[in-house]
């Protein structure tokens, strides 16, 4: 029974909050607990000598249970890599915070399954079309990236509409996750930003919004070609974001429509012809 208690303390206190360790034991927790229970039951029927040995071992473990079991599990589960991973995560956090000038401290749960549940629930509610693999990558990235941690944390909040979620300085990412049917997800937040930049630039270069009569007709053409679900709100957010990074595009413009009668058309043509003759006469005089 002490082994079971020690294992539960280790699992709830450490393994469940570490993505790498959690993936190694995911789906095996029930089997491990069953084995430890059998071991405890079997221990009550063994001989006096073995019983004395186990008793001594239990007494020894009572002084340092976490250290002994933790050390064994540390080696079995490849814990030698954890220090390197931790140093890498600290370096990534430092670089990302410095580069993007973002600093985020959250009360987000440390539990891997709980973070995964947050993203899955949000994905289903707003139809982000994130695959299980993409969800896992976002969850894993939230442990090493301030930007992704902030995204998972914000997914816990209540939003009346999807457009409300677009508010803030990461609307460029949220539109990409929600309005595009296929995604490329990177654990590196700056690379994710570059992916979105390249995607939006390609679409606007190809679409040439200024060639359309209305924003709506431009949006329809984009959605038809790229199978996106962009609306006027998300279109303008993308436009302003591209503008903020130095990408300038003309927006659709529609001239004023007026009702012109046949007499007005003839008068306008006559005036244009007269003006042309006057200009031609002036040029001839200048030549003389």
Short mmCIF file of N, CA and C in Angstrom, two decimals, residues 10-155:
data_model
loop_
_atom_site.label_atom_id
_atom_site.label_comp_id
_atom_site.label_asym_id
_atom_site.label_seq_id
_atom_site.Cartn_x
_atom_site.Cartn_y
_atom_site.Cartn_z
N UNK A 10 3.40 10.97 -6.56
CA UNK A 10 4.29 11.31 -7.67
C UNK A 10 3.50 11.68 -8.92
N UNK A 11 2.45 10.90 -9.23
CA UNK A 11 1.66 11.15 -10.44
C UNK A 11 0.91 12.46 -10.36
N UNK A 12 0.21 12.71 -9.24
CA UNK A 12 -0.60 13.91 -9.11
C UNK A 12 0.25 15.16 -8.94
N UNK A 13 1.41 14.99 -8.31
CA UNK A 13 2.24 16.15 -8.03
C UNK A 13 3.22 16.50 -9.12
N UNK A 14 3.62 15.50 -9.94
CA UNK A 14 4.65 15.76 -10.94
C UNK A 14 4.27 15.30 -12.35
N UNK A 15 3.99 14.01 -12.50
CA UNK A 15 3.82 13.45 -13.85
C UNK A 15 2.69 14.10 -14.62
N UNK A 16 1.58 14.36 -13.97
CA UNK A 16 0.41 14.92 -14.66
C UNK A 16 0.67 16.33 -15.17
N UNK A 17 1.65 17.02 -14.58
CA UNK A 17 1.93 18.40 -14.95
C UNK A 17 3.13 18.53 -15.88
N UNK A 18 3.69 17.41 -16.31
CA UNK A 18 4.83 17.42 -17.22
C UNK A 18 4.45 16.72 -18.51
N UNK A 19 4.40 17.46 -19.64
CA UNK A 19 3.93 16.85 -20.90
C UNK A 19 4.69 15.59 -21.30
N UNK A 20 6.03 15.63 -21.19
CA UNK A 20 6.81 14.48 -21.61
C UNK A 20 6.54 13.26 -20.76
N UNK A 21 6.55 13.43 -19.44
CA UNK A 21 6.30 12.31 -18.53
C UNK A 21 4.87 11.81 -18.65
N UNK A 22 3.92 12.75 -18.80
CA UNK A 22 2.52 12.38 -18.89
C UNK A 22 2.26 11.49 -20.12
N UNK A 23 2.92 11.81 -21.25
CA UNK A 23 2.72 11.00 -22.45
C UNK A 23 3.24 9.58 -22.27
N UNK A 24 4.32 9.43 -21.44
CA UNK A 24 4.88 8.09 -21.23
C UNK A 24 3.96 7.22 -20.38
N UNK A 25 3.26 7.83 -19.43
CA UNK A 25 2.42 7.02 -18.53
C UNK A 25 0.95 7.07 -18.91
N UNK A 26 0.60 7.93 -19.92
CA UNK A 26 -0.80 8.05 -20.31
C UNK A 26 -1.35 6.71 -20.77
N UNK A 27 -2.47 6.31 -20.23
CA UNK A 27 -3.08 5.04 -20.57
C UNK A 27 -2.54 3.87 -19.78
N UNK A 28 -1.51 4.10 -18.96
CA UNK A 28 -0.91 3.02 -18.17
C UNK A 28 -1.17 3.18 -16.68
N UNK A 29 -1.76 4.30 -16.30
CA UNK A 29 -1.96 4.58 -14.87
C UNK A 29 -2.80 3.51 -14.21
N UNK A 30 -3.88 3.11 -14.86
CA UNK A 30 -4.75 2.08 -14.29
C UNK A 30 -4.03 0.76 -14.09
N UNK A 31 -3.20 0.38 -15.05
CA UNK A 31 -2.44 -0.88 -14.94
C UNK A 31 -1.42 -0.81 -13.82
N UNK A 32 -0.77 0.36 -13.69
CA UNK A 32 0.22 0.52 -12.62
C UNK A 32 -0.44 0.42 -11.25
N UNK A 33 -1.57 1.08 -11.10
CA UNK A 33 -2.28 1.04 -9.82
C UNK A 33 -2.73 -0.39 -9.50
N UNK A 34 -3.24 -1.10 -10.53
CA UNK A 34 -3.68 -2.49 -10.33
C UNK A 34 -2.51 -3.37 -9.89
N UNK A 35 -1.35 -3.16 -10.51
CA UNK A 35 -0.17 -3.95 -10.16
C UNK A 35 0.28 -3.67 -8.73
N UNK A 36 0.23 -2.41 -8.34
CA UNK A 36 0.64 -2.05 -6.98
C UNK A 36 -0.32 -2.60 -5.94
N UNK A 37 -1.62 -2.62 -6.29
CA UNK A 37 -2.61 -3.20 -5.37
C UNK A 37 -2.36 -4.70 -5.22
N UNK A 38 -2.09 -5.40 -6.35
CA UNK A 38 -1.77 -6.83 -6.28
C UNK A 38 -0.52 -7.07 -5.45
N UNK A 39 0.46 -6.20 -5.63
CA UNK A 39 1.70 -6.34 -4.86
C UNK A 39 1.43 -6.19 -3.37
N UNK A 40 0.56 -5.25 -3.02
CA UNK A 40 0.22 -5.05 -1.61
C UNK A 40 -0.53 -6.25 -1.04
N UNK A 41 -1.48 -6.79 -1.85
CA UNK A 41 -2.24 -7.95 -1.38
C UNK A 41 -1.33 -9.17 -1.26
N UNK A 42 -0.49 -9.37 -2.27
CA UNK A 42 0.43 -10.50 -2.25
C UNK A 42 1.39 -10.41 -1.07
N UNK A 43 1.75 -9.21 -0.69
CA UNK A 43 2.69 -9.03 0.41
C UNK A 43 2.16 -9.53 1.74
N UNK A 44 0.84 -9.58 1.86
CA UNK A 44 0.27 -10.04 3.13
C UNK A 44 0.30 -11.56 3.28
N UNK A 45 0.67 -12.30 2.21
CA UNK A 45 0.68 -13.76 2.27
C UNK A 45 2.08 -14.37 2.13
N UNK A 46 3.08 -13.58 2.02
CA UNK A 46 4.43 -14.12 1.84
C UNK A 46 4.99 -14.60 3.16
N UNK A 47 6.07 -15.34 3.07
CA UNK A 47 6.70 -15.93 4.25
C UNK A 47 7.27 -14.91 5.20
N UNK A 48 7.59 -15.37 6.42
CA UNK A 48 8.11 -14.45 7.44
C UNK A 48 9.40 -13.75 7.02
N UNK A 49 10.29 -14.48 6.34
CA UNK A 49 11.56 -13.88 5.97
C UNK A 49 11.35 -12.76 4.95
N UNK A 50 10.56 -13.09 3.90
CA UNK A 50 10.29 -12.09 2.89
C UNK A 50 9.48 -10.94 3.47
N UNK A 51 8.59 -11.29 4.40
CA UNK A 51 7.80 -10.26 5.07
C UNK A 51 8.67 -9.32 5.87
N UNK A 52 9.68 -9.91 6.56
CA UNK A 52 10.59 -9.07 7.34
C UNK A 52 11.40 -8.17 6.42
N UNK A 53 11.81 -8.73 5.28
CA UNK A 53 12.58 -7.94 4.30
C UNK A 53 11.77 -6.76 3.79
N UNK A 54 10.50 -7.04 3.44
CA UNK A 54 9.64 -5.96 2.94
C UNK A 54 9.38 -4.94 4.03
N UNK A 55 9.22 -5.44 5.25
CA UNK A 55 8.98 -4.52 6.37
C UNK A 55 10.16 -3.57 6.55
N UNK A 56 11.36 -4.15 6.48
CA UNK A 56 12.56 -3.31 6.59
C UNK A 56 12.65 -2.32 5.43
N UNK A 57 12.29 -2.81 4.24
CA UNK A 57 12.32 -1.93 3.07
C UNK A 57 11.31 -0.79 3.21
N UNK A 58 10.13 -1.13 3.72
CA UNK A 58 9.10 -0.11 3.93
C UNK A 58 9.57 0.91 4.96
N UNK A 59 10.23 0.42 6.02
CA UNK A 59 10.74 1.34 7.04
C UNK A 59 11.77 2.28 6.45
N UNK A 60 12.60 1.71 5.56
CA UNK A 60 13.61 2.55 4.93
C UNK A 60 12.97 3.60 4.03
N UNK A 61 11.94 3.15 3.33
CA UNK A 61 11.28 4.08 2.40
C UNK A 61 10.51 5.18 3.12
N UNK A 62 10.11 4.92 4.35
CA UNK A 62 9.36 5.95 5.08
C UNK A 62 10.22 7.17 5.35
N UNK A 63 11.55 6.97 5.38
CA UNK A 63 12.42 8.11 5.63
C UNK A 63 12.68 8.92 4.35
N UNK A 64 12.66 8.24 3.23
CA UNK A 64 12.90 8.96 1.96
C UNK A 64 12.11 8.35 0.82
N UNK A 65 10.79 8.26 0.92
CA UNK A 65 9.99 7.61 -0.13
C UNK A 65 10.03 8.35 -1.46
N UNK A 66 9.91 9.64 -1.40
CA UNK A 66 9.85 10.40 -2.64
C UNK A 66 11.18 10.34 -3.38
N UNK A 67 12.28 10.39 -2.63
CA UNK A 67 13.59 10.36 -3.25
C UNK A 67 13.87 9.01 -3.92
N UNK A 68 13.56 7.92 -3.21
CA UNK A 68 13.85 6.59 -3.74
C UNK A 68 12.99 6.28 -4.96
N UNK A 69 11.67 6.38 -4.80
CA UNK A 69 10.76 6.07 -5.91
C UNK A 69 10.95 7.07 -7.05
N UNK A 70 11.14 8.34 -6.68
CA UNK A 70 11.35 9.34 -7.71
C UNK A 70 12.60 9.07 -8.53
N UNK A 71 13.67 8.61 -7.84
CA UNK A 71 14.92 8.32 -8.55
C UNK A 71 14.75 7.16 -9.53
N UNK A 72 14.03 6.09 -9.06
CA UNK A 72 13.80 4.93 -9.93
C UNK A 72 12.98 5.32 -11.15
N UNK A 73 11.87 6.04 -10.91
CA UNK A 73 11.01 6.45 -12.01
C UNK A 73 11.73 7.45 -12.92
N UNK A 74 12.58 8.25 -12.31
CA UNK A 74 13.38 9.23 -13.06
C UNK A 74 14.25 8.53 -14.10
N UNK A 75 14.89 7.42 -13.68
CA UNK A 75 15.73 6.68 -14.60
C UNK A 75 14.94 5.88 -15.61
N UNK A 76 13.84 5.23 -15.13
CA UNK A 76 13.03 4.37 -16.01
C UNK A 76 12.39 5.18 -17.12
N UNK A 77 11.91 6.37 -16.78
CA UNK A 77 11.18 7.19 -17.75
C UNK A 77 12.09 8.15 -18.51
N UNK A 78 13.37 7.91 -18.48
CA UNK A 78 14.29 8.74 -19.26
C UNK A 78 14.44 10.13 -18.70
N UNK A 79 14.49 10.23 -17.38
CA UNK A 79 14.57 11.54 -16.75
C UNK A 79 15.86 12.26 -16.99
N UNK A 80 16.87 11.58 -17.55
CA UNK A 80 18.12 12.25 -17.82
C UNK A 80 17.99 13.40 -18.79
N UNK A 81 16.88 13.37 -19.57
CA UNK A 81 16.68 14.42 -20.56
C UNK A 81 15.93 15.61 -19.99
N UNK A 82 15.34 15.42 -18.81
CA UNK A 82 14.49 16.47 -18.27
C UNK A 82 15.24 17.76 -18.00
N UNK A 83 16.49 17.64 -17.48
CA UNK A 83 17.24 18.85 -17.17
C UNK A 83 17.56 19.64 -18.44
N UNK A 84 17.92 18.90 -19.50
CA UNK A 84 18.19 19.58 -20.75
C UNK A 84 16.94 20.23 -21.31
N UNK A 85 15.81 19.52 -21.20
CA UNK A 85 14.54 20.08 -21.68
C UNK A 85 14.17 21.32 -20.89
N UNK A 86 14.41 21.24 -19.57
CA UNK A 86 14.06 22.38 -18.72
C UNK A 86 14.91 23.59 -19.08
N UNK A 87 16.22 23.36 -19.28
CA UNK A 87 17.09 24.47 -19.65
C UNK A 87 16.67 25.04 -21.00
N UNK A 88 16.28 24.13 -21.92
CA UNK A 88 15.82 24.60 -23.22
C UNK A 88 14.56 25.43 -23.12
N UNK A 89 13.64 25.01 -22.26
CA UNK A 89 12.40 25.75 -22.09
C UNK A 89 12.67 27.13 -21.50
N UNK A 90 13.56 27.19 -20.51
CA UNK A 90 13.89 28.47 -19.91
C UNK A 90 14.50 29.41 -20.94
N UNK A 91 15.36 28.85 -21.80
CA UNK A 91 15.99 29.67 -22.82
C UNK A 91 14.97 30.15 -23.84
N UNK A 92 14.03 29.26 -24.23
CA UNK A 92 12.99 29.64 -25.19
C UNK A 92 12.13 30.75 -24.61
N UNK A 93 11.72 30.60 -23.34
CA UNK A 93 10.92 31.63 -22.70
C UNK A 93 11.65 32.96 -22.68
N UNK A 94 12.94 32.91 -22.37
CA UNK A 94 13.71 34.14 -22.31
C UNK A 94 13.81 34.81 -23.67
N UNK A 95 14.17 34.01 -24.67
CA UNK A 95 14.30 34.56 -26.01
C UNK A 95 12.99 35.11 -26.53
N UNK A 96 11.90 34.35 -26.31
CA UNK A 96 10.61 34.78 -26.84
C UNK A 96 10.15 36.06 -26.16
N UNK A 97 10.32 36.11 -24.82
CA UNK A 97 9.88 37.29 -24.09
C UNK A 97 10.68 38.50 -24.53
N UNK A 98 11.97 38.31 -24.75
CA UNK A 98 12.82 39.42 -25.16
C UNK A 98 12.47 39.88 -26.58
N UNK A 99 12.28 38.91 -27.47
CA UNK A 99 12.06 39.23 -28.88
C UNK A 99 10.71 39.86 -29.12
N UNK A 100 9.68 39.32 -28.51
CA UNK A 100 8.32 39.81 -28.76
C UNK A 100 7.89 40.87 -27.75
N UNK A 101 8.72 41.07 -26.74
CA UNK A 101 8.40 42.01 -25.67
C UNK A 101 7.07 41.67 -25.01
N UNK A 102 6.82 40.38 -24.87
CA UNK A 102 5.61 39.91 -24.20
C UNK A 102 6.00 39.30 -22.86
N UNK A 103 5.22 39.56 -21.85
CA UNK A 103 5.45 38.94 -20.55
C UNK A 103 4.10 38.50 -20.03
N UNK A 104 3.97 37.23 -19.75
CA UNK A 104 2.66 36.70 -19.37
C UNK A 104 2.79 35.80 -18.15
N UNK A 105 2.09 36.15 -17.11
CA UNK A 105 2.05 35.32 -15.91
C UNK A 105 0.60 34.92 -15.69
N UNK A 106 0.33 33.64 -15.69
CA UNK A 106 -1.06 33.19 -15.61
C UNK A 106 -1.27 32.23 -14.47
N UNK A 107 -2.53 32.07 -14.11
CA UNK A 107 -2.91 31.07 -13.13
C UNK A 107 -3.40 29.82 -13.82
N UNK A 108 -2.93 29.60 -15.04
CA UNK A 108 -3.36 28.45 -15.84
C UNK A 108 -2.93 27.15 -15.16
N UNK A 109 -3.83 26.16 -15.20
CA UNK A 109 -3.52 24.86 -14.61
C UNK A 109 -2.26 24.27 -15.21
N UNK A 110 -1.49 23.55 -14.40
CA UNK A 110 -0.29 22.90 -14.89
C UNK A 110 -0.58 21.51 -15.44
N UNK A 111 -1.77 21.01 -15.24
CA UNK A 111 -2.13 19.67 -15.65
C UNK A 111 -2.27 19.56 -17.17
N UNK A 112 -1.58 18.59 -17.76
CA UNK A 112 -1.66 18.37 -19.21
C UNK A 112 -3.08 18.02 -19.65
N UNK A 113 -3.75 17.03 -19.03
CA UNK A 113 -5.10 16.70 -19.48
C UNK A 113 -6.09 17.85 -19.33
N UNK A 114 -5.91 18.69 -18.30
CA UNK A 114 -6.82 19.82 -18.12
C UNK A 114 -6.60 20.88 -19.20
N UNK A 115 -5.35 21.12 -19.56
CA UNK A 115 -5.08 22.07 -20.64
C UNK A 115 -5.63 21.55 -21.96
N UNK A 116 -5.46 20.27 -22.18
CA UNK A 116 -5.98 19.67 -23.40
C UNK A 116 -7.50 19.79 -23.44
N UNK A 117 -8.14 19.61 -22.31
CA UNK A 117 -9.60 19.72 -22.23
C UNK A 117 -10.05 21.14 -22.56
N UNK A 118 -9.29 22.14 -22.10
CA UNK A 118 -9.63 23.54 -22.37
C UNK A 118 -9.61 23.80 -23.88
N UNK A 119 -8.55 23.36 -24.55
CA UNK A 119 -8.42 23.61 -25.99
C UNK A 119 -9.47 22.83 -26.78
N UNK A 120 -9.71 21.57 -26.38
CA UNK A 120 -10.71 20.75 -27.09
C UNK A 120 -12.10 21.37 -26.97
N UNK A 121 -12.44 21.82 -25.78
CA UNK A 121 -13.76 22.42 -25.56
C UNK A 121 -13.92 23.68 -26.40
N UNK A 122 -12.91 24.52 -26.42
CA UNK A 122 -12.96 25.76 -27.19
C UNK A 122 -13.01 25.47 -28.69
N UNK A 123 -12.25 24.48 -29.11
CA UNK A 123 -12.21 24.08 -30.52
C UNK A 123 -13.60 23.62 -30.97
N UNK A 124 -14.27 22.86 -30.14
CA UNK A 124 -15.60 22.37 -30.49
C UNK A 124 -16.64 23.49 -30.46
N UNK A 125 -16.54 24.38 -29.48
CA UNK A 125 -17.53 25.45 -29.33
C UNK A 125 -17.52 26.40 -30.52
N UNK A 126 -16.33 26.77 -30.99
CA UNK A 126 -16.23 27.77 -32.06
C UNK A 126 -15.79 27.19 -33.40
N UNK A 127 -15.70 25.86 -33.50
CA UNK A 127 -15.41 25.21 -34.77
C UNK A 127 -14.10 25.63 -35.39
N UNK A 128 -13.01 25.52 -34.63
CA UNK A 128 -11.70 25.93 -35.14
C UNK A 128 -11.08 24.93 -36.11
N UNK A 129 -11.64 23.73 -36.19
CA UNK A 129 -11.12 22.68 -37.09
C UNK A 129 -9.70 22.25 -36.73
N UNK A 130 -9.35 22.34 -35.45
CA UNK A 130 -8.04 21.87 -35.02
C UNK A 130 -8.07 20.35 -34.89
N UNK A 131 -7.06 19.69 -35.42
CA UNK A 131 -6.96 18.24 -35.29
C UNK A 131 -6.41 17.89 -33.91
N UNK A 132 -6.52 16.61 -33.53
CA UNK A 132 -5.98 16.18 -32.24
C UNK A 132 -4.48 16.42 -32.17
N UNK A 133 -3.80 16.22 -33.27
CA UNK A 133 -2.35 16.46 -33.30
C UNK A 133 -2.03 17.94 -33.09
N UNK A 134 -2.81 18.82 -33.70
CA UNK A 134 -2.60 20.26 -33.53
C UNK A 134 -2.92 20.70 -32.11
N UNK A 135 -3.95 20.11 -31.52
CA UNK A 135 -4.29 20.43 -30.14
C UNK A 135 -3.16 20.01 -29.20
N UNK A 136 -2.63 18.81 -29.40
CA UNK A 136 -1.52 18.35 -28.57
C UNK A 136 -0.30 19.26 -28.72
N UNK A 137 -0.05 19.73 -29.94
CA UNK A 137 1.11 20.60 -30.15
C UNK A 137 0.93 21.93 -29.45
N UNK A 138 -0.29 22.47 -29.49
CA UNK A 138 -0.57 23.73 -28.80
C UNK A 138 -0.42 23.55 -27.30
N UNK A 139 -0.93 22.45 -26.77
CA UNK A 139 -0.83 22.19 -25.33
C UNK A 139 0.63 22.03 -24.93
N UNK A 140 1.39 21.25 -25.66
CA UNK A 140 2.81 21.08 -25.36
C UNK A 140 3.55 22.42 -25.44
N UNK A 141 3.22 23.21 -26.45
CA UNK A 141 3.89 24.50 -26.63
C UNK A 141 3.56 25.46 -25.51
N UNK A 142 2.40 25.30 -24.89
CA UNK A 142 2.00 26.22 -23.82
C UNK A 142 2.89 26.11 -22.59
N UNK A 143 3.71 25.04 -22.51
CA UNK A 143 4.64 24.88 -21.38
C UNK A 143 5.99 25.54 -21.66
N UNK A 144 6.25 25.91 -22.91
CA UNK A 144 7.54 26.51 -23.25
C UNK A 144 7.40 27.88 -23.90
N UNK A 145 6.19 28.27 -24.23
CA UNK A 145 5.97 29.52 -24.96
C UNK A 145 5.00 30.41 -24.21
N UNK A 146 5.41 31.66 -23.96
CA UNK A 146 4.51 32.61 -23.31
C UNK A 146 3.28 32.88 -24.18
N UNK A 147 3.51 32.98 -25.50
CA UNK A 147 2.40 33.27 -26.40
C UNK A 147 1.35 32.18 -26.41
N UNK A 148 1.79 30.92 -26.51
CA UNK A 148 0.83 29.81 -26.53
C UNK A 148 0.20 29.61 -25.16
N UNK A 149 0.95 29.87 -24.09
CA UNK A 149 0.36 29.79 -22.75
C UNK A 149 -0.77 30.80 -22.61
N UNK A 150 -0.53 32.01 -23.14
CA UNK A 150 -1.57 33.05 -23.10
C UNK A 150 -2.80 32.63 -23.90
N UNK A 151 -2.58 31.97 -25.04
CA UNK A 151 -3.71 31.54 -25.86
C UNK A 151 -4.56 30.50 -25.15
N UNK A 152 -3.92 29.51 -24.54
CA UNK A 152 -4.67 28.48 -23.81
C UNK A 152 -5.40 29.11 -22.64
N UNK A 153 -4.74 30.03 -21.96
CA UNK A 153 -5.37 30.69 -20.82
C UNK A 153 -6.60 31.48 -21.25
N UNK A 154 -6.51 32.19 -22.39
CA UNK A 154 -7.64 32.98 -22.87
C UNK A 154 -8.79 32.10 -23.36
N UNK A 155 -8.50 30.86 -23.73
CA UNK A 155 -9.57 29.95 -24.15
C UNK A 155 -10.47 29.55 -22.99
#
